[in-house]
Amino acid sequence: MLDMAIANEQAPDYRKKFVQNKLTAKFNLISCTLNKRAFL
């Protein structure tokens, strides 16, 4: 557990970007679905 915590402290930017990319992908998927519904 401690090793993981240390690794997270050493690479916070990488983790933040990874999480942001996942959230962005999810948001894009939702937007795409809503747009399809609006057009159909």
mmCIF file with all atom_site columns, C-alpha atoms in Angstrom:
data_model
loop_
_atom_site.group_PDB
_atom_site.id
_atom_site.type_symbol
_atom_site.label_atom_id
_atom_site.label_alt_id
_atom_site.label_comp_id
_atom_site.label_asym_id
_atom_site.label_entity_id
_atom_site.label_seq_id
_atom_site.pdbx_PDB_ins_code
_atom_site.Cartn_x
_atom_site.Cartn_y
_atom_site.Cartn_z
_atom_site.occupancy
_atom_site.B_iso_or_equiv
_atom_site.pdbx_formal_charge
_atom_site.auth_seq_id
_atom_site.auth_comp_id
_atom_site.auth_asym_id
_atom_site.auth_atom_id
_atom_site.pdbx_PDB_model_num
ATOM 1  C CA . MET A 1 1  ? 0.000   0.000  0.000   1.00 0.00 ? 1  MET A CA 1
ATOM 2  C CA . LEU A 1 2  ? 2.766   2.426  0.951   1.00 0.00 ? 2  LEU A CA 1
ATOM 3  C CA . ASP A 1 3  ? 4.602   1.812  -2.332  1.00 0.00 ? 3  ASP A CA 1
ATOM 4  C CA . MET A 1 4  ? 1.437   2.690  -4.253  1.00 0.00 ? 4  MET A CA 1
ATOM 5  C CA . ALA A 1 5  ? 0.985   5.877  -2.227  1.00 0.00 ? 5  ALA A CA 1
ATOM 6  C CA . ILE A 1 6  ? 4.569   6.910  -2.929  1.00 0.00 ? 6  ILE A CA 1
ATOM 7  C CA . ALA A 1 7  ? 4.151   6.166  -6.642  1.00 0.00 ? 7  ALA A CA 1
ATOM 8  C CA . ASN A 1 8  ? 0.971   8.269  -6.710  1.00 0.00 ? 8  ASN A CA 1
ATOM 9  C CA . GLU A 1 9  ? 2.800   11.154 -5.046  1.00 0.00 ? 9  GLU A CA 1
ATOM 10 C CA . GLN A 1 10 ? 5.587   10.929 -7.614  1.00 0.00 ? 10 GLN A CA 1
ATOM 11 C CA . ALA A 1 11 ? 3.239   10.939 -10.610 1.00 0.00 ? 11 ALA A CA 1
ATOM 12 C CA . PRO A 1 12 ? 0.170   13.037 -9.739  1.00 0.00 ? 12 PRO A CA 1
ATOM 13 C CA . ASP A 1 13 ? 0.070   14.823 -13.105 1.00 0.00 ? 13 ASP A CA 1
ATOM 14 C CA . TYR A 1 14 ? 0.035   11.544 -15.007 1.00 0.00 ? 14 TYR A CA 1
ATOM 15 C CA . ARG A 1 15 ? -2.815  10.237 -12.850 1.00 0.00 ? 15 ARG A CA 1
ATOM 16 C CA . LYS A 1 16 ? -4.781  13.482 -13.187 1.00 0.00 ? 16 LYS A CA 1
ATOM 17 C CA . LYS A 1 17 ? -4.460  13.389 -16.973 1.00 0.00 ? 17 LYS A CA 1
ATOM 18 C CA . PHE A 1 18 ? -5.514  9.735  -17.020 1.00 0.00 ? 18 PHE A CA 1
ATOM 19 C CA . VAL A 1 19 ? -8.632  10.494 -14.962 1.00 0.00 ? 19 VAL A CA 1
ATOM 20 C CA . GLN A 1 20 ? -9.416  13.600 -17.026 1.00 0.00 ? 20 GLN A CA 1
ATOM 21 C CA . ASN A 1 21 ? -9.161  11.588 -20.243 1.00 0.00 ? 21 ASN A CA 1
ATOM 22 C CA . LYS A 1 22 ? -11.571 8.983  -18.864 1.00 0.00 ? 22 LYS A CA 1
ATOM 23 C CA . LEU A 1 23 ? -14.044 11.684 -17.823 1.00 0.00 ? 23 LEU A CA 1
ATOM 24 C CA . THR A 1 24 ? -13.722 13.436 -21.177 1.00 0.00 ? 24 THR A CA 1
ATOM 25 C CA . ALA A 1 25 ? -14.342 10.192 -23.044 1.00 0.00 ? 25 ALA A CA 1
ATOM 26 C CA . LYS A 1 26 ? -17.439 9.525  -20.939 1.00 0.00 ? 26 LYS A CA 1
ATOM 27 C CA . PHE A 1 27 ? -18.695 13.077 -21.495 1.00 0.00 ? 27 PHE A CA 1
ATOM 28 C CA . ASN A 1 28 ? -18.151 12.792 -25.258 1.00 0.00 ? 28 ASN A CA 1
ATOM 29 C CA . LEU A 1 29 ? -20.056 9.508  -25.322 1.00 0.00 ? 29 LEU A CA 1
ATOM 30 C CA . ILE A 1 30 ? -23.004 11.106 -23.500 1.00 0.00 ? 30 ILE A CA 1
ATOM 31 C CA . SER A 1 31 ? -22.940 14.161 -25.789 1.00 0.00 ? 31 SER A CA 1
ATOM 32 C CA . CYS A 1 32 ? -22.862 11.936 -28.868 1.00 0.00 ? 32 CYS A CA 1
ATOM 33 C CA . THR A 1 33 ? -25.832 9.919  -27.586 1.00 0.00 ? 33 THR A CA 1
ATOM 34 C CA . LEU A 1 34 ? -27.827 13.071 -26.821 1.00 0.00 ? 34 LEU A CA 1
ATOM 35 C CA . ASN A 1 35 ? -27.049 14.529 -30.251 1.00 0.00 ? 35 ASN A CA 1
ATOM 36 C CA . LYS A 1 36 ? -28.213 11.352 -31.978 1.00 0.00 ? 36 LYS A CA 1
ATOM 37 C CA . ARG A 1 37 ? -31.478 11.483 -30.039 1.00 0.00 ? 37 ARG A CA 1
ATOM 38 C CA . ALA A 1 38 ? -31.967 15.130 -30.937 1.00 0.00 ? 38 ALA A CA 1
ATOM 39 C CA . PHE A 1 39 ? -31.463 14.464 -34.655 1.00 0.00 ? 39 PHE A CA 1
ATOM 40 C CA . LEU A 1 40 ? -33.600 11.295 -34.738 1.00 0.00 ? 40 LEU A CA 1
#
